[in-house]
Coordinates of C-alpha atoms (C1' of nucleotides) in Angstrom, one line a residue:
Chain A
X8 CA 229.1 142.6 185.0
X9 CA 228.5 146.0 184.2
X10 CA 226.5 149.0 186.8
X11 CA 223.1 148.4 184.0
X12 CA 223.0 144.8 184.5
X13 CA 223.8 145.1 188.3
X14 CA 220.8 147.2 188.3
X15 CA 218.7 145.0 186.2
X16 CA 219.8 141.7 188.9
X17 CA 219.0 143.8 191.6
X18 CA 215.9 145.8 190.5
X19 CA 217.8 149.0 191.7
X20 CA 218.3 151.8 189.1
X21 CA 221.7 152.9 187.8
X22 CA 221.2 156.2 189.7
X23 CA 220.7 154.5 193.0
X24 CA 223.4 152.5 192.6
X25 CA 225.7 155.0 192.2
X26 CA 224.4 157.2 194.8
X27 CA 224.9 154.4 197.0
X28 CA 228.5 153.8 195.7
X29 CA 229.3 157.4 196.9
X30 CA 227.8 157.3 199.8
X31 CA 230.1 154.2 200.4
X32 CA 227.8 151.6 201.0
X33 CA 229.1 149.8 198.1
X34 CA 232.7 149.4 197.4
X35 CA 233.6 150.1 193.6
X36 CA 234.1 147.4 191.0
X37 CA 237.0 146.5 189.6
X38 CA 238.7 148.7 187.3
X39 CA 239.2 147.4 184.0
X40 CA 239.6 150.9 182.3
X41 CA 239.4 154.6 182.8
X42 CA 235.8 154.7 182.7
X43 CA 235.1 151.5 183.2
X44 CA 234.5 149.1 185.7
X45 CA 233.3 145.5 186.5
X46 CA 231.1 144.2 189.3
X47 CA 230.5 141.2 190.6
X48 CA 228.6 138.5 192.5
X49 CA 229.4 140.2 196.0
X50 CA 228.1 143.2 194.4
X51 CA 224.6 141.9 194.1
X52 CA 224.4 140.4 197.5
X53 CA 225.6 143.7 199.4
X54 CA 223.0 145.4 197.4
X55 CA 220.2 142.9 199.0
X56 CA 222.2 143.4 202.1
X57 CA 221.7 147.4 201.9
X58 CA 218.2 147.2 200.8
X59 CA 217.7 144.7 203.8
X60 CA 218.9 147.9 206.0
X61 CA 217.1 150.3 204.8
X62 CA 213.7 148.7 204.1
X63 CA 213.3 146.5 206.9
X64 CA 215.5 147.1 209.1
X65 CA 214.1 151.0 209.2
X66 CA 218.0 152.0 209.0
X67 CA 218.8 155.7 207.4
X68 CA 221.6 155.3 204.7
X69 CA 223.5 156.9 207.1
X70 CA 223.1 154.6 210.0
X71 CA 223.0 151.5 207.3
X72 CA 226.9 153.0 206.3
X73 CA 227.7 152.7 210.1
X74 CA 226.8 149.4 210.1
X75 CA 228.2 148.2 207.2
X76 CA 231.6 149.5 208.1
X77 CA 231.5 147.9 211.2
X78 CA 231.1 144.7 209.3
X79 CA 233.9 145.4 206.7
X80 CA 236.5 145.1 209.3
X81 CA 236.0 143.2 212.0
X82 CA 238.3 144.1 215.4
X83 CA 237.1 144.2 218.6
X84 CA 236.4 141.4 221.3
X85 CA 233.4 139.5 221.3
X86 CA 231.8 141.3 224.3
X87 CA 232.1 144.8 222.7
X88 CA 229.9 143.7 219.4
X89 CA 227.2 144.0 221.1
X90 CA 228.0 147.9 221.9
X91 CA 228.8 148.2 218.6
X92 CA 226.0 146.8 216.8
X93 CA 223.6 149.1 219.0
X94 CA 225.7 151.9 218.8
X95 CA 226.0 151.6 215.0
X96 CA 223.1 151.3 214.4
X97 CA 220.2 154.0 214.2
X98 CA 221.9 156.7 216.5
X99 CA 219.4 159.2 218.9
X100 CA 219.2 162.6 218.1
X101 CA 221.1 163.3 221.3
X102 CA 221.7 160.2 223.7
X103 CA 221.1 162.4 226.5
X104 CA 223.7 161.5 229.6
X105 CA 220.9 161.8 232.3
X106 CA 218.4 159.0 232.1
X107 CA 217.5 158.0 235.6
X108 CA 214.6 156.1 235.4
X109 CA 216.5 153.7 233.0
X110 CA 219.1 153.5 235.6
X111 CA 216.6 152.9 238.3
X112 CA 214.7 150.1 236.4
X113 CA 218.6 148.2 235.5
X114 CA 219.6 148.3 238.8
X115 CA 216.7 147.1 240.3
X116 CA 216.6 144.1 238.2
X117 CA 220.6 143.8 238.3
X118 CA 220.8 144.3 235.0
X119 CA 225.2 144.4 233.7
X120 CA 225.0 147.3 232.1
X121 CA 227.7 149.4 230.4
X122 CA 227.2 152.7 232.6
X123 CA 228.5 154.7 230.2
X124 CA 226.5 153.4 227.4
X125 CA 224.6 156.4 227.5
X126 CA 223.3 155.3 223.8
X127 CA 221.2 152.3 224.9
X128 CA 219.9 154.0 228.2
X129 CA 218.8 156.8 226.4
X130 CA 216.3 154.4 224.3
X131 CA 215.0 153.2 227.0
X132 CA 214.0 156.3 229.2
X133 CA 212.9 158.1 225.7
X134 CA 210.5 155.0 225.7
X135 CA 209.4 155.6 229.4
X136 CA 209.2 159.1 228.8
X137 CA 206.9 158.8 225.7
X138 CA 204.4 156.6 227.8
X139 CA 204.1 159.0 230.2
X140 CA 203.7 162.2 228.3
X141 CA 200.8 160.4 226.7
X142 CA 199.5 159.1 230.3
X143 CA 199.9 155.8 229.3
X144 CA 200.3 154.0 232.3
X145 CA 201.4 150.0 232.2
X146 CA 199.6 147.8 234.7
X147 CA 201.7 147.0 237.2
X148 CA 204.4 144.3 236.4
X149 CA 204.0 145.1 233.1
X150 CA 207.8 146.2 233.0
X151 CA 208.9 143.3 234.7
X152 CA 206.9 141.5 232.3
X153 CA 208.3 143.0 229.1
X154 CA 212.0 143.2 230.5
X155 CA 211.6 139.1 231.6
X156 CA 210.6 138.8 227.8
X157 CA 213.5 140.3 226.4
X158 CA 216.2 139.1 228.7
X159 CA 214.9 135.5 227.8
X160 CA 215.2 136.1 224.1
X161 CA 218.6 138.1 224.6
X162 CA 219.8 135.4 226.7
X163 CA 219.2 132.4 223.7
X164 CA 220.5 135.2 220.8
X165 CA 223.8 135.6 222.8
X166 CA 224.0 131.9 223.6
X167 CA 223.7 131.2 220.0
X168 CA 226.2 134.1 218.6
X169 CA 229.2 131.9 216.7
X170 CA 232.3 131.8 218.6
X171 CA 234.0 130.8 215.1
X172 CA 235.3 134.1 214.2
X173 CA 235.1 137.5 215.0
X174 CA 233.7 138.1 211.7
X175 CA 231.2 135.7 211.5
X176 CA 229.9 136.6 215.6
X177 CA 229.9 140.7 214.3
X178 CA 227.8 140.2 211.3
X179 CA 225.1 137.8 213.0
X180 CA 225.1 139.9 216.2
X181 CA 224.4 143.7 213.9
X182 CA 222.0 142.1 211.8
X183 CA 220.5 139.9 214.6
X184 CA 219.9 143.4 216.6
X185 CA 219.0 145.4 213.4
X186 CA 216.5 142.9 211.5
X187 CA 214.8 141.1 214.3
X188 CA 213.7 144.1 215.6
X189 CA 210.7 144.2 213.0
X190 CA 210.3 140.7 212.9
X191 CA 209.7 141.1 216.7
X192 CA 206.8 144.0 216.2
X193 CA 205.1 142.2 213.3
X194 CA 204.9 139.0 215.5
X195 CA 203.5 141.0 218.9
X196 CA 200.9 142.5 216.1
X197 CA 199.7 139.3 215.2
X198 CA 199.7 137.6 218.5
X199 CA 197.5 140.3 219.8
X200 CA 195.4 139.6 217.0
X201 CA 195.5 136.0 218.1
X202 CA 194.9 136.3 221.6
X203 CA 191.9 138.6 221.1
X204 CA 190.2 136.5 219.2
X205 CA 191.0 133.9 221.8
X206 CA 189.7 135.8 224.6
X207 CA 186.8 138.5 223.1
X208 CA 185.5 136.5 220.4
X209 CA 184.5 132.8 221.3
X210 CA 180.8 132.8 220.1
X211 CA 180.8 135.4 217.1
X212 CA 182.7 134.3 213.9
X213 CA 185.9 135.7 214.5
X214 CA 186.8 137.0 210.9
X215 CA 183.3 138.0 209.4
X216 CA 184.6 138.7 206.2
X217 CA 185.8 135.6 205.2
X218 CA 183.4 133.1 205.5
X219 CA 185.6 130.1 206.5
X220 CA 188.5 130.8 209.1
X221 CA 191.9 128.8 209.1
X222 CA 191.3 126.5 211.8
Chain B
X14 CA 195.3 180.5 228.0
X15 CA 196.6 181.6 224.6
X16 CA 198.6 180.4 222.4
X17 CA 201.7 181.5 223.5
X18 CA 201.3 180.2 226.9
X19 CA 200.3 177.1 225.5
X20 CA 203.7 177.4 223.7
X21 CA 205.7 177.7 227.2
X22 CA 203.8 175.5 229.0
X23 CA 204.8 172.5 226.4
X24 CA 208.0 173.8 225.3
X25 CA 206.6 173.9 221.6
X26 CA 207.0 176.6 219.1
X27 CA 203.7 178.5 218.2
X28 CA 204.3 178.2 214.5
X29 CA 204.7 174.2 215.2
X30 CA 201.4 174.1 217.4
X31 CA 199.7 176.1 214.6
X32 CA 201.2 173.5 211.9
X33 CA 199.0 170.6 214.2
X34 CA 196.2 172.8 214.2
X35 CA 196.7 172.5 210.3
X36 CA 197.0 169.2 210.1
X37 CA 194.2 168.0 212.5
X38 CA 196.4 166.9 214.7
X39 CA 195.1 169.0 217.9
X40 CA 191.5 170.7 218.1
X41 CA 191.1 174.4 218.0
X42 CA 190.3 176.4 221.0
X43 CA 187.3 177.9 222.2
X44 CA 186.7 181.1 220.2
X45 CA 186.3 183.8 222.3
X46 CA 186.4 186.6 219.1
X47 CA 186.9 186.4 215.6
X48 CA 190.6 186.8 216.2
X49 CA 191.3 185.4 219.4
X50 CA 190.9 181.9 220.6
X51 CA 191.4 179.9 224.2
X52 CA 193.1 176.9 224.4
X53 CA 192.8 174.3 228.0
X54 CA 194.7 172.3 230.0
X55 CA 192.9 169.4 227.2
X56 CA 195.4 171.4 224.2
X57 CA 198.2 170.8 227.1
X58 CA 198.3 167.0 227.7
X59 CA 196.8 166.4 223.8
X60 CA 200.3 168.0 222.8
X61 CA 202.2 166.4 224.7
X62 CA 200.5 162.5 223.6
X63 CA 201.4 164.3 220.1
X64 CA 204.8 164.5 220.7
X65 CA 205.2 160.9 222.3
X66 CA 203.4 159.7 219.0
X67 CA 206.2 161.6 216.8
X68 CA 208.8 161.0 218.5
X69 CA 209.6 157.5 220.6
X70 CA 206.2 156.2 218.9
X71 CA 208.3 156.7 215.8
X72 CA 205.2 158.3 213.6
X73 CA 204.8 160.8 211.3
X74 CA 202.7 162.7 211.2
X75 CA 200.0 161.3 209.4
X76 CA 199.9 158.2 210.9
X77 CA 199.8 159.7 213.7
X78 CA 196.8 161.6 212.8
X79 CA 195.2 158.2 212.0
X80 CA 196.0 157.2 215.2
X81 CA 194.3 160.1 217.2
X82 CA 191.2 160.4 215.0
X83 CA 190.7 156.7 215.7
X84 CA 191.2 158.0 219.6
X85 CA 188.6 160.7 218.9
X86 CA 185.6 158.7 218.3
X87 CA 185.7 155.1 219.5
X88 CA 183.3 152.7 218.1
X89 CA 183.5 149.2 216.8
X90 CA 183.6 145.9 218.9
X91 CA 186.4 145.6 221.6
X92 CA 187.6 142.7 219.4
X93 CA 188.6 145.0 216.5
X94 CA 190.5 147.6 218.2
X95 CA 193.5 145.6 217.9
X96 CA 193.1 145.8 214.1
X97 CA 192.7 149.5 214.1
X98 CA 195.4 150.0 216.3
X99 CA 197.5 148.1 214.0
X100 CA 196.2 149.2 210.5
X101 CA 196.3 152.9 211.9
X102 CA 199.6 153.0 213.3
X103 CA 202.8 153.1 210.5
X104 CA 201.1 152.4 207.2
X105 CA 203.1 150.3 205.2
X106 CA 203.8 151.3 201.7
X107 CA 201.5 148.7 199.9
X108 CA 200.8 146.0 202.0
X109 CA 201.1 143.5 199.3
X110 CA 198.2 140.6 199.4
X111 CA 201.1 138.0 198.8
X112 CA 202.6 137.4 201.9
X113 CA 203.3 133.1 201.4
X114 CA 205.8 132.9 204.3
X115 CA 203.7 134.6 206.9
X116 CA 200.9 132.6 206.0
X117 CA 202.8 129.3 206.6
X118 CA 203.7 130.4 209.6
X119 CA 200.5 131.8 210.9
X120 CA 199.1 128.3 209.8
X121 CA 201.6 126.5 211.2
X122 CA 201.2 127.8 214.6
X123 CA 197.8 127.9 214.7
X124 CA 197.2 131.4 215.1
X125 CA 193.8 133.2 214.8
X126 CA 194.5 135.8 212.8
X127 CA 192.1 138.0 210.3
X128 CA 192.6 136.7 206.8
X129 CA 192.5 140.0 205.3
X130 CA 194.6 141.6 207.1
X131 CA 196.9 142.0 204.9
X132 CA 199.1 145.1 206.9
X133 CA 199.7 142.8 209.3
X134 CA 200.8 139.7 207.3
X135 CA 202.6 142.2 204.5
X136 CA 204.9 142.7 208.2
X137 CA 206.1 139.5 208.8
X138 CA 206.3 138.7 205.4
X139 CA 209.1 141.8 204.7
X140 CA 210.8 141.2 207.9
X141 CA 211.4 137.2 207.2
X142 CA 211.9 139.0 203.3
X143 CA 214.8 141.3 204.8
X144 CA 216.2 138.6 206.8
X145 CA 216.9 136.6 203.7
X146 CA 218.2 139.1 201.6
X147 CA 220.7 139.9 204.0
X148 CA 221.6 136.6 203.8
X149 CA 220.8 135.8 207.7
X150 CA 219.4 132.8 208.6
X151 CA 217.9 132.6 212.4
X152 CA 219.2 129.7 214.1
X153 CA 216.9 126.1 214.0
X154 CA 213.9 127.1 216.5
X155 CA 214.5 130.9 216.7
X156 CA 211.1 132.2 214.9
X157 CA 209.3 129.9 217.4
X158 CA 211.3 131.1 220.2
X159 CA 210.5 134.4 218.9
X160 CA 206.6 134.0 218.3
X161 CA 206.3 132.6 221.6
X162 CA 207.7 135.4 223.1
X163 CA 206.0 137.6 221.5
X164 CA 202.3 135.8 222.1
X165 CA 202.9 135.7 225.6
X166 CA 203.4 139.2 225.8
X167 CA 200.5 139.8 223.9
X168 CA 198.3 137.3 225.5
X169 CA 199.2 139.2 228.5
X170 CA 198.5 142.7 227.3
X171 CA 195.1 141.6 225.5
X172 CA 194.0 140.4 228.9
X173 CA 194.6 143.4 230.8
X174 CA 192.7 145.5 228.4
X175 CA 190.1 147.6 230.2
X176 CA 186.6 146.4 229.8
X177 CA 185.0 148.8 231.4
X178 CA 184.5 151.6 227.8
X179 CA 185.0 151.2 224.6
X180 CA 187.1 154.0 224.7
X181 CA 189.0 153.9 227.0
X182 CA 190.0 150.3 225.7
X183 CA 190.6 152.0 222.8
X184 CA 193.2 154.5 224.1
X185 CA 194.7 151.6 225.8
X186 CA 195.4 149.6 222.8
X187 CA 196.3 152.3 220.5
X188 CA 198.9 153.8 223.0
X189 CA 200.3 150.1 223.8
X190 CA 200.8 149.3 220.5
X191 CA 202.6 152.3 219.4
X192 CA 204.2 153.0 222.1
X193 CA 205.4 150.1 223.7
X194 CA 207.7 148.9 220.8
X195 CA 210.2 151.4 221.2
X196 CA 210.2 150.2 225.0
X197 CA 210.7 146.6 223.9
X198 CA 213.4 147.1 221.1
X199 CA 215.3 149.1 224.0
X200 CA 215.2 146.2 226.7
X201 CA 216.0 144.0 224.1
X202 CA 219.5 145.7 223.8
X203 CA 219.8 146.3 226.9
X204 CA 219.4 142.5 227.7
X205 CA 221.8 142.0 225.1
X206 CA 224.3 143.6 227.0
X207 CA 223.4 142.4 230.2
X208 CA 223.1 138.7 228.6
X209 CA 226.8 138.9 227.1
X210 CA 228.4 140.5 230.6
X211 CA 227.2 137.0 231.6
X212 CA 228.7 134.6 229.5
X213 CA 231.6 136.1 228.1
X214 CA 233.4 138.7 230.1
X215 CA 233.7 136.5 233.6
X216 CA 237.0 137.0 234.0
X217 CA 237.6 140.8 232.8
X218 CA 236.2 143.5 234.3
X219 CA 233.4 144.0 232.1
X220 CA 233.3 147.8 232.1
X221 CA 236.8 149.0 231.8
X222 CA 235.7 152.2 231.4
X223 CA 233.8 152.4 234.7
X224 CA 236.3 152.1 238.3
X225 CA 233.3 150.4 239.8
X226 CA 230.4 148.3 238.0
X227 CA 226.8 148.3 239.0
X228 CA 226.5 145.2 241.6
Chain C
dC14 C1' 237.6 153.3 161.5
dC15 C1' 233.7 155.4 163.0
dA16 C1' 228.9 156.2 164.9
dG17 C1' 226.1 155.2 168.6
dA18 C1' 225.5 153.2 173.0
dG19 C1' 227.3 152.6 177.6
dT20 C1' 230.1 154.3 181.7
dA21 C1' 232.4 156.8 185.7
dG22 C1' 232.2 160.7 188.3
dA23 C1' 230.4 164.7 190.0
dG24 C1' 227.2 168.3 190.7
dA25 C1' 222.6 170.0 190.4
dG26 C1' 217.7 169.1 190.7
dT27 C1' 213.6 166.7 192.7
dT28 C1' 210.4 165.1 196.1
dA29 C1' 208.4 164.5 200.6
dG30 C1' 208.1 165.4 205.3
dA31 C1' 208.2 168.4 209.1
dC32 C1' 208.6 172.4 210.4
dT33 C1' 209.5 177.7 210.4
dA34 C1' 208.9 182.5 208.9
dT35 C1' 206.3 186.2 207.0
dC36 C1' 202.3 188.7 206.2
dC37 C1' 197.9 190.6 207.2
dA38 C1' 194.3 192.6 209.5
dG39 C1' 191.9 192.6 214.0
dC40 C1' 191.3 192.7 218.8
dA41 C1' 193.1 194.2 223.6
dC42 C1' 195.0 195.6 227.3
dA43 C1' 198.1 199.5 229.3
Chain D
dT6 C1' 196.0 205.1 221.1
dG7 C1' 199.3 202.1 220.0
dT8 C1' 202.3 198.2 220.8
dG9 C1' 201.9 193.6 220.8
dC10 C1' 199.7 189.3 220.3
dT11 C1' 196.3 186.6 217.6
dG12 C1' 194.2 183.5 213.8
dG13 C1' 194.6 182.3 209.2
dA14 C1' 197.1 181.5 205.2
dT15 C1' 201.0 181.2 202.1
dA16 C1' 205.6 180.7 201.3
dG17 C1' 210.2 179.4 202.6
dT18 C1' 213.7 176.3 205.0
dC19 C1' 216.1 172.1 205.9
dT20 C1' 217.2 167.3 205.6
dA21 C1' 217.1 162.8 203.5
dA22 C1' 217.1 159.9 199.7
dC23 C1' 217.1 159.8 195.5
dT24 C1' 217.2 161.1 190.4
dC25 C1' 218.9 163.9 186.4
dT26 C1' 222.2 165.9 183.6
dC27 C1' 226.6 166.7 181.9
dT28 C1' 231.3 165.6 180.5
dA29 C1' 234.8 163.0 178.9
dC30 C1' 235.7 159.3 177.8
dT31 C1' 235.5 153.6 176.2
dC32 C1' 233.6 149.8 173.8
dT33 C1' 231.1 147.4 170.1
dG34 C1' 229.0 146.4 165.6
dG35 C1' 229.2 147.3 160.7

DNA sequence: CCAGAGTAGAGAGTTAGACTATCCAGCACA
DNA sequence: TGTGCTGGATAGTCTAACTCTCTACTCTGG
């Protein structure tokens, strides 16, 4: 298969293609000349893997490279992937080393935390912090609330990582953490959606623009 | 106070605050002559919900300027705001009116959700989309284990919003919309961590790097 | 065997977003 | 009175993610 039918299988122009092949997301065909080279089947499917990354996943090509080397050569024992897969993907600005209110809220709940994970602590208090700065205040045991949330659905994503191989647990752990993540906002969106019309709109026609409602 | 005070006193640059003048982000002052202006302590703490918006919000600037106009004059039903919130925050690029899989599911579960509303559904649809293409298939049960997550959560927050004006209902909504994702994609990962510490690392010190571990 | 199309590789150009710098008068306080 | 800040506007910078162009080929149909 040559780079214009790649393209044309994927729906992703020449250009892109080779920009991405620079930027090493995608390893090169195989030579059959000089100037000439020949992809294959695996081409196509990291190309759906890449655009995966970068469109829904929200990934930069940058982070998306990170990532994808992490899943070309698999090392590292099955604790440590998920480091890795956090780490890799989608990097702060500057994981600042002082995040105390993180700290506070992991020890409270006993949380097992890699203390020098400044990375993942640094989400978290930048997330604290924003609320604040914009006097957003959550009700109280709204944090437990959230945290009890995500530990339950942490604790049956970990159960369910495949103890197979190394391989197989790294690339279902990165693109477990990487591409739930939206699947996970566009679900709260729509169950708020759900629960309003639960709770605010009982006697009015809940969708007035359509004149019969899925029932 | 002038505008460079209003520079030191949020740590922003006077050619930036003058850019969000620009772009509507953030009122003018009070004029006080045809050359000089006087900005309050409202310019201080609107600045500062600015930068949450921009940066652990995770907006640009636009949408973010969707976001605070909505802020600006609240009107509609308390039922809507969710929709606003939603459709103001993070426009996608063409919220396609296809969106088969999401429908299913939305069907499947029951959910009340606005047929129209196709941001919303366009969401789901590209994050189930993404997980395909990168090949990942969530374990039997996980999208329910996810959605009912994710409604609990929201059934939670929806009941909690304040009743007492539109607006302030409004602000509430907006604010924990935007901003709480970032907070829930970080205790997600943190969870992971804490989740794996459990299962797999019993025997090992979990934290080589640290002498002593948390606990 | 040769013209025209396709290709690899690399550098330059483009576009969009978010700033950042410069300029220009006009107040304004020391 | 003049140094310095101000509002307003325009232009410039910087980065990310492409996209275009060019060169020196190779390959294919007639």
């Amino acid at each position: 298969m040559r780079v214009s039918e790649l393209a044309v299988e994927t729906d992703i122009s020449v250009a892109t293609i080779k920009y991405y092949l620079r930027a090493g997301l995608l390893h090169e065909g195989r030579r059959t000349a000089p100037r000439q080279a020949d992809y294959d089947a695996g081409h196509v499917s990291r190309l759906r893997l890449i655009r995966a990354l970068l469109g829904p996943g929200g990934l930069s090509v940058a982070a998306a490279g990170k990532v994808l080397e992490q899943l070309d050569e698999p090392t590292e024992s099955a604790h440590d992937l998920l480091g890795i897969a956090a780490h890799a993907a989608a990097a702060l600005p500057k994981p600042s080393t002082s995040h105390p209110r993180a700290d506070a809220l992991l020890e409270k709940w006993g949380w097992s935390v890699d203390p020098e994970d400044h990375d993942a602590r640094s989400r978290l208090e930048q997330a604290l912090q924003g609320l604040e700065d914009a006097g957003f205040e959550p009700p109280e045991g709204f944090l437990e609330m959230y945290a009890s949330a995500m530990r339950e659905v942490a604790a049956r994503e970990v159960e369910e990582v495949p103890q197979s191989s190394p391989a197989e647990a790294l690339r279902y752990v990165m693109l477990g953490t990487v591409l739930v993540e939206p699947l996970l906002l566009a679900l709260r969106r729509l169950a708020h959606q759900d629960a309003s019309a639960r709770i605010f709109a009982r006697q009015a026609s809940p969708w007035p623009n359509a004149e019969r409602t899925p029932e």
